[in-house]
């Protein structure tokens, strides 16, 4: 990440929106793919920011969701949702911002969901995490505007990704949702990047 091209750090890049961000940024950016499911993964990613150089674009996309009644859920699974979507985001933003300030600017994309604004029955923790990301992003943008750092909180609706194909969503029937409500990852990411002039 030492040349003059913009560099991007994209989390959750193995599938879905993260993979699409990598695809659309690949021609213009060097992309780091990071799995933040563990504390070690976050630590390695933060260290990469320090050792390899700052990211001009940080995309906090890593996440997953459980599905079901929170009162009957496995608490450790719910805490993993929080660690991945909130804790990891906070750690990476905190690591990236000083570098971005030093370089005179940057862009942060926090991937939330339209679920941040809805009562997310059976995905209560996921919806709560996304609501946090919206509030955090708004406050962060107010803090960083004078540093030429732009913060975007992407809030897509139902998007065709692998999130609904995990064992957690065994009881979720995608066919019950009208086809016209579903979006594809490519135009969602294209709209996100276009809004930032990428």
mmCIF file of C-alpha atoms in Angstrom:
data_model
loop_
_atom_site.group_PDB
_atom_site.id
_atom_site.type_symbol
_atom_site.label_atom_id
_atom_site.label_comp_id
_atom_site.label_asym_id
_atom_site.label_seq_id
_atom_site.Cartn_x
_atom_site.Cartn_y
_atom_site.Cartn_z
ATOM 1 C CA UNK A 1 0.000 0.000 0.000
ATOM 2 C CA UNK A 2 2.948 2.293 -0.574
ATOM 3 C CA UNK A 3 2.144 3.717 -4.021
ATOM 4 C CA UNK A 4 -0.091 6.671 -4.809
ATOM 5 C CA UNK A 5 -3.212 4.687 -5.646
ATOM 6 C CA UNK A 6 -6.075 4.813 -3.153
ATOM 7 C CA UNK A 7 -6.166 1.787 -0.892
ATOM 8 C CA UNK A 8 -9.194 0.060 0.589
ATOM 9 C CA UNK A 9 -9.709 -2.156 3.595
ATOM 10 C CA UNK A 10 -12.866 -4.225 3.109
ATOM 11 C CA UNK A 11 -14.098 -6.504 5.874
ATOM 12 C CA UNK A 12 -16.387 -9.460 5.383
ATOM 13 C CA UNK A 13 -15.090 -9.701 1.836
ATOM 14 C CA UNK A 14 -15.492 -13.418 1.257
ATOM 15 C CA UNK A 15 -19.094 -13.132 0.056
ATOM 16 C CA UNK A 16 -22.071 -10.858 -0.495
ATOM 17 C CA UNK A 17 -21.648 -7.089 -0.324
ATOM 18 C CA UNK A 18 -18.033 -7.328 0.850
ATOM 19 C CA UNK A 19 -17.068 -9.447 -2.125
ATOM 20 C CA UNK A 20 -18.838 -6.991 -4.405
ATOM 21 C CA UNK A 21 -17.001 -4.024 -2.867
ATOM 22 C CA UNK A 22 -13.740 -5.820 -3.623
ATOM 23 C CA UNK A 23 -14.839 -6.497 -7.187
ATOM 24 C CA UNK A 24 -15.830 -2.899 -7.835
ATOM 25 C CA UNK A 25 -12.804 -1.382 -6.118
ATOM 26 C CA UNK A 26 -10.278 -3.864 -7.488
ATOM 27 C CA UNK A 27 -9.281 -1.880 -10.578
ATOM 28 C CA UNK A 28 -8.578 1.260 -8.570
ATOM 29 C CA UNK A 29 -7.520 -0.006 -5.151
ATOM 30 C CA UNK A 30 -5.391 -2.484 -3.314
ATOM 31 C CA UNK A 31 -7.825 -4.425 -1.138
ATOM 32 C CA UNK A 32 -7.205 -6.192 2.140
ATOM 33 C CA UNK A 33 -9.604 -9.046 2.851
ATOM 34 C CA UNK A 34 -10.176 -9.499 6.580
ATOM 35 C CA UNK A 35 -12.209 -12.013 8.559
ATOM 36 C CA UNK A 36 -13.138 -10.389 11.854
ATOM 37 C CA UNK A 37 -14.940 -13.277 13.504
ATOM 38 C CA UNK A 38 -12.258 -13.458 16.204
ATOM 39 C CA UNK A 39 -10.294 -11.065 18.388
ATOM 40 C CA UNK A 40 -7.159 -12.300 16.654
ATOM 41 C CA UNK A 41 -8.601 -11.326 13.283
ATOM 42 C CA UNK A 42 -9.292 -7.776 14.459
ATOM 43 C CA UNK A 43 -5.823 -7.518 15.956
ATOM 44 C CA UNK A 44 -4.173 -8.695 12.737
ATOM 45 C CA UNK A 45 -6.221 -6.222 10.709
ATOM 46 C CA UNK A 46 -5.374 -3.276 12.939
ATOM 47 C CA UNK A 47 -1.721 -4.301 12.758
ATOM 48 C CA UNK A 48 -1.931 -4.405 8.951
ATOM 49 C CA UNK A 49 -3.172 -0.813 8.997
ATOM 50 C CA UNK A 50 -0.182 0.184 11.105
ATOM 51 C CA UNK A 51 2.488 -1.756 9.248
ATOM 52 C CA UNK A 52 1.377 -1.641 5.602
ATOM 53 C CA UNK A 53 0.074 1.877 5.579
ATOM 54 C CA UNK A 54 -3.225 3.678 5.958
ATOM 55 C CA UNK A 55 -6.402 2.891 4.080
ATOM 56 C CA UNK A 56 -8.032 5.694 2.120
ATOM 57 C CA UNK A 57 -11.324 3.775 2.138
ATOM 58 C CA UNK A 58 -12.489 1.651 5.071
ATOM 59 C CA UNK A 59 -15.515 -0.555 4.431
ATOM 60 C CA UNK A 60 -16.931 -2.076 7.619
ATOM 61 C CA UNK A 61 -19.108 -4.787 6.149
ATOM 62 C CA UNK A 62 -18.390 -7.919 8.204
ATOM 63 C CA UNK A 63 -21.451 -9.291 9.899
ATOM 64 C CA UNK A 64 -23.924 -12.089 10.342
ATOM 65 C CA UNK A 65 -27.253 -12.565 12.052
ATOM 66 C CA UNK A 66 -29.072 -15.103 14.122
ATOM 67 C CA UNK A 67 -32.766 -15.752 13.530
ATOM 68 C CA UNK A 68 -35.310 -16.578 16.196
ATOM 69 C CA UNK A 69 -36.742 -15.619 19.564
ATOM 70 C CA UNK A 70 -34.066 -13.776 21.553
ATOM 71 C CA UNK A 71 -35.385 -15.236 24.828
ATOM 72 C CA UNK A 72 -34.603 -18.723 23.534
ATOM 73 C CA UNK A 73 -31.359 -17.877 21.755
ATOM 74 C CA UNK A 74 -27.798 -18.904 22.561
ATOM 75 C CA UNK A 75 -26.360 -15.819 24.246
ATOM 76 C CA UNK A 76 -22.827 -16.444 22.996
ATOM 77 C CA UNK A 77 -24.099 -16.411 19.409
ATOM 78 C CA UNK A 78 -25.804 -13.068 20.010
ATOM 79 C CA UNK A 79 -22.656 -11.654 21.581
ATOM 80 C CA UNK A 80 -20.678 -12.753 18.503
ATOM 81 C CA UNK A 81 -23.073 -10.688 16.379
ATOM 82 C CA UNK A 82 -22.313 -7.660 18.570
ATOM 83 C CA UNK A 83 -18.557 -8.270 18.573
ATOM 84 C CA UNK A 84 -18.407 -8.555 14.817
ATOM 85 C CA UNK A 85 -20.691 -5.683 13.864
ATOM 86 C CA UNK A 86 -20.013 -3.193 16.657
ATOM 87 C CA UNK A 87 -16.740 -3.997 18.426
ATOM 88 C CA UNK A 88 -14.756 -4.718 15.258
ATOM 89 C CA UNK A 89 -16.139 -1.605 13.556
ATOM 90 C CA UNK A 90 -15.150 0.592 16.489
ATOM 91 C CA UNK A 91 -11.643 -0.861 16.613
ATOM 92 C CA UNK A 92 -11.002 -0.441 12.903
ATOM 93 C CA UNK A 93 -12.433 3.079 12.719
ATOM 94 C CA UNK A 94 -10.369 4.067 15.746
ATOM 95 C CA UNK A 95 -7.238 2.647 14.098
ATOM 96 C CA UNK A 96 -7.933 4.241 10.692
ATOM 97 C CA UNK A 97 -8.992 7.778 11.659
ATOM 98 C CA UNK A 98 -5.589 9.056 12.892
ATOM 99 C CA UNK A 99 -3.995 7.891 9.626
ATOM 100 C CA UNK A 100 -6.757 9.502 7.574
ATOM 101 C CA UNK A 101 -6.362 12.763 9.470
ATOM 102 C CA UNK A 102 -2.623 12.714 8.866
ATOM 103 C CA UNK A 103 -3.139 12.123 5.127
ATOM 104 C CA UNK A 104 -5.727 14.869 4.866
ATOM 105 C CA UNK A 105 -8.850 12.795 4.345
ATOM 106 C CA UNK A 106 -10.494 9.468 3.713
ATOM 107 C CA UNK A 107 -13.779 7.641 3.468
ATOM 108 C CA UNK A 108 -15.487 5.261 5.883
ATOM 109 C CA UNK A 109 -18.423 3.103 4.844
ATOM 110 C CA UNK A 110 -20.328 1.396 7.654
ATOM 111 C CA UNK A 111 -22.733 -1.174 6.246
ATOM 112 C CA UNK A 112 -25.954 -1.138 8.245
ATOM 113 C CA UNK A 113 -29.441 -2.057 7.032
ATOM 114 C CA UNK A 114 -32.929 -0.692 6.597
ATOM 115 C CA UNK A 115 -33.514 -2.962 9.598
ATOM 116 C CA UNK A 116 -31.960 -0.213 11.706
ATOM 117 C CA UNK A 117 -35.252 1.646 11.391
ATOM 118 C CA UNK A 118 -37.652 -1.297 11.854
ATOM 119 C CA UNK A 119 -38.791 -3.558 14.661
ATOM 120 C CA UNK A 120 -36.691 -6.570 13.742
ATOM 121 C CA UNK A 121 -38.678 -9.448 15.208
ATOM 122 C CA UNK A 122 -36.530 -12.622 15.338
ATOM 123 C CA UNK A 123 -33.394 -10.648 14.485
ATOM 124 C CA UNK A 124 -33.445 -8.262 17.439
ATOM 125 C CA UNK A 125 -29.695 -8.151 18.062
ATOM 126 C CA UNK A 126 -28.873 -7.700 14.377
ATOM 127 C CA UNK A 127 -31.365 -4.823 14.106
ATOM 128 C CA UNK A 128 -29.998 -3.264 17.285
ATOM 129 C CA UNK A 129 -26.445 -3.438 15.941
ATOM 130 C CA UNK A 130 -27.492 -1.787 12.702
ATOM 131 C CA UNK A 131 -29.282 0.993 14.611
ATOM 132 C CA UNK A 132 -26.061 1.572 16.546
ATOM 133 C CA UNK A 133 -24.110 1.854 13.289
ATOM 134 C CA UNK A 134 -26.509 4.500 11.981
ATOM 135 C CA UNK A 135 -26.211 6.610 15.122
ATOM 136 C CA UNK A 136 -22.450 6.105 15.362
ATOM 137 C CA UNK A 137 -21.942 7.038 11.712
ATOM 138 C CA UNK A 138 -23.964 10.237 12.018
ATOM 139 C CA UNK A 139 -22.015 11.359 15.068
ATOM 140 C CA UNK A 140 -18.704 10.326 13.505
ATOM 141 C CA UNK A 141 -19.429 12.350 10.353
ATOM 142 C CA UNK A 142 -20.109 15.419 12.487
ATOM 143 C CA UNK A 143 -16.788 14.933 14.272
ATOM 144 C CA UNK A 144 -14.708 14.252 11.157
ATOM 145 C CA UNK A 145 -16.177 16.626 8.562
ATOM 146 C CA UNK A 146 -13.526 19.276 9.201
ATOM 147 C CA UNK A 147 -10.813 16.659 8.601
ATOM 148 C CA UNK A 148 -12.053 15.894 5.080
ATOM 149 C CA UNK A 149 -13.135 12.422 6.184
ATOM 150 C CA UNK A 150 -16.510 11.355 4.861
ATOM 151 C CA UNK A 151 -18.610 8.752 6.664
ATOM 152 C CA UNK A 152 -21.336 6.847 4.861
ATOM 153 C CA UNK A 153 -23.798 4.516 6.541
ATOM 154 C CA UNK A 154 -25.217 2.198 3.891
ATOM 155 C CA UNK A 155 -28.715 0.940 4.732
ATOM 156 C CA UNK A 156 -29.850 -1.542 2.070
ATOM 157 C CA UNK A 157 -33.080 -3.468 2.230
ATOM 158 C CA UNK A 158 -33.351 -7.172 1.480
ATOM 159 C CA UNK A 159 -30.262 -8.074 -0.528
ATOM 160 C CA UNK A 160 -29.397 -11.380 -2.135
ATOM 161 C CA UNK A 161 -26.356 -12.474 -0.150
ATOM 162 C CA UNK A 162 -25.347 -15.573 1.785
ATOM 163 C CA UNK A 163 -26.542 -14.160 5.128
ATOM 164 C CA UNK A 164 -29.911 -15.910 4.747
ATOM 165 C CA UNK A 165 -28.322 -19.241 3.800
ATOM 166 C CA UNK A 166 -26.609 -19.991 7.119
ATOM 167 C CA UNK A 167 -27.774 -22.537 9.672
ATOM 168 C CA UNK A 168 -29.091 -19.648 11.791
ATOM 169 C CA UNK A 169 -31.738 -18.917 9.133
ATOM 170 C CA UNK A 170 -32.996 -22.472 8.814
ATOM 171 C CA UNK A 171 -36.537 -21.330 9.614
ATOM 172 C CA UNK A 172 -36.497 -18.323 7.285
ATOM 173 C CA UNK A 173 -38.333 -18.737 3.993
ATOM 174 C CA UNK A 174 -36.986 -16.225 1.461
ATOM 175 C CA UNK A 175 -39.812 -17.091 -0.921
ATOM 176 C CA UNK A 176 -42.308 -15.439 1.447
ATOM 177 C CA UNK A 177 -40.800 -12.062 0.598
ATOM 178 C CA UNK A 178 -42.003 -10.576 -2.727
ATOM 179 C CA UNK A 179 -39.361 -10.735 -5.444
ATOM 180 C CA UNK A 180 -39.579 -6.988 -6.066
ATOM 181 C CA UNK A 181 -38.329 -6.302 -2.517
ATOM 182 C CA UNK A 182 -35.007 -8.052 -3.127
ATOM 183 C CA UNK A 183 -31.923 -6.239 -4.395
ATOM 184 C CA UNK A 184 -28.717 -7.592 -5.898
ATOM 185 C CA UNK A 185 -25.352 -6.804 -4.338
ATOM 186 C CA UNK A 186 -23.814 -5.186 -7.436
ATOM 187 C CA UNK A 187 -26.192 -2.203 -7.768
ATOM 188 C CA UNK A 188 -26.225 -1.687 -3.994
ATOM 189 C CA UNK A 189 -22.438 -1.357 -3.903
ATOM 190 C CA UNK A 190 -22.398 0.713 -7.090
ATOM 191 C CA UNK A 191 -24.817 3.194 -5.508
ATOM 192 C CA UNK A 192 -22.721 3.332 -2.335
ATOM 193 C CA UNK A 193 -19.505 4.084 -4.217
ATOM 194 C CA UNK A 194 -21.197 6.520 -6.589
ATOM 195 C CA UNK A 195 -22.447 8.536 -3.627
ATOM 196 C CA UNK A 196 -18.812 8.967 -2.596
ATOM 197 C CA UNK A 197 -17.640 9.736 -6.101
ATOM 198 C CA UNK A 198 -15.762 6.453 -6.434
#
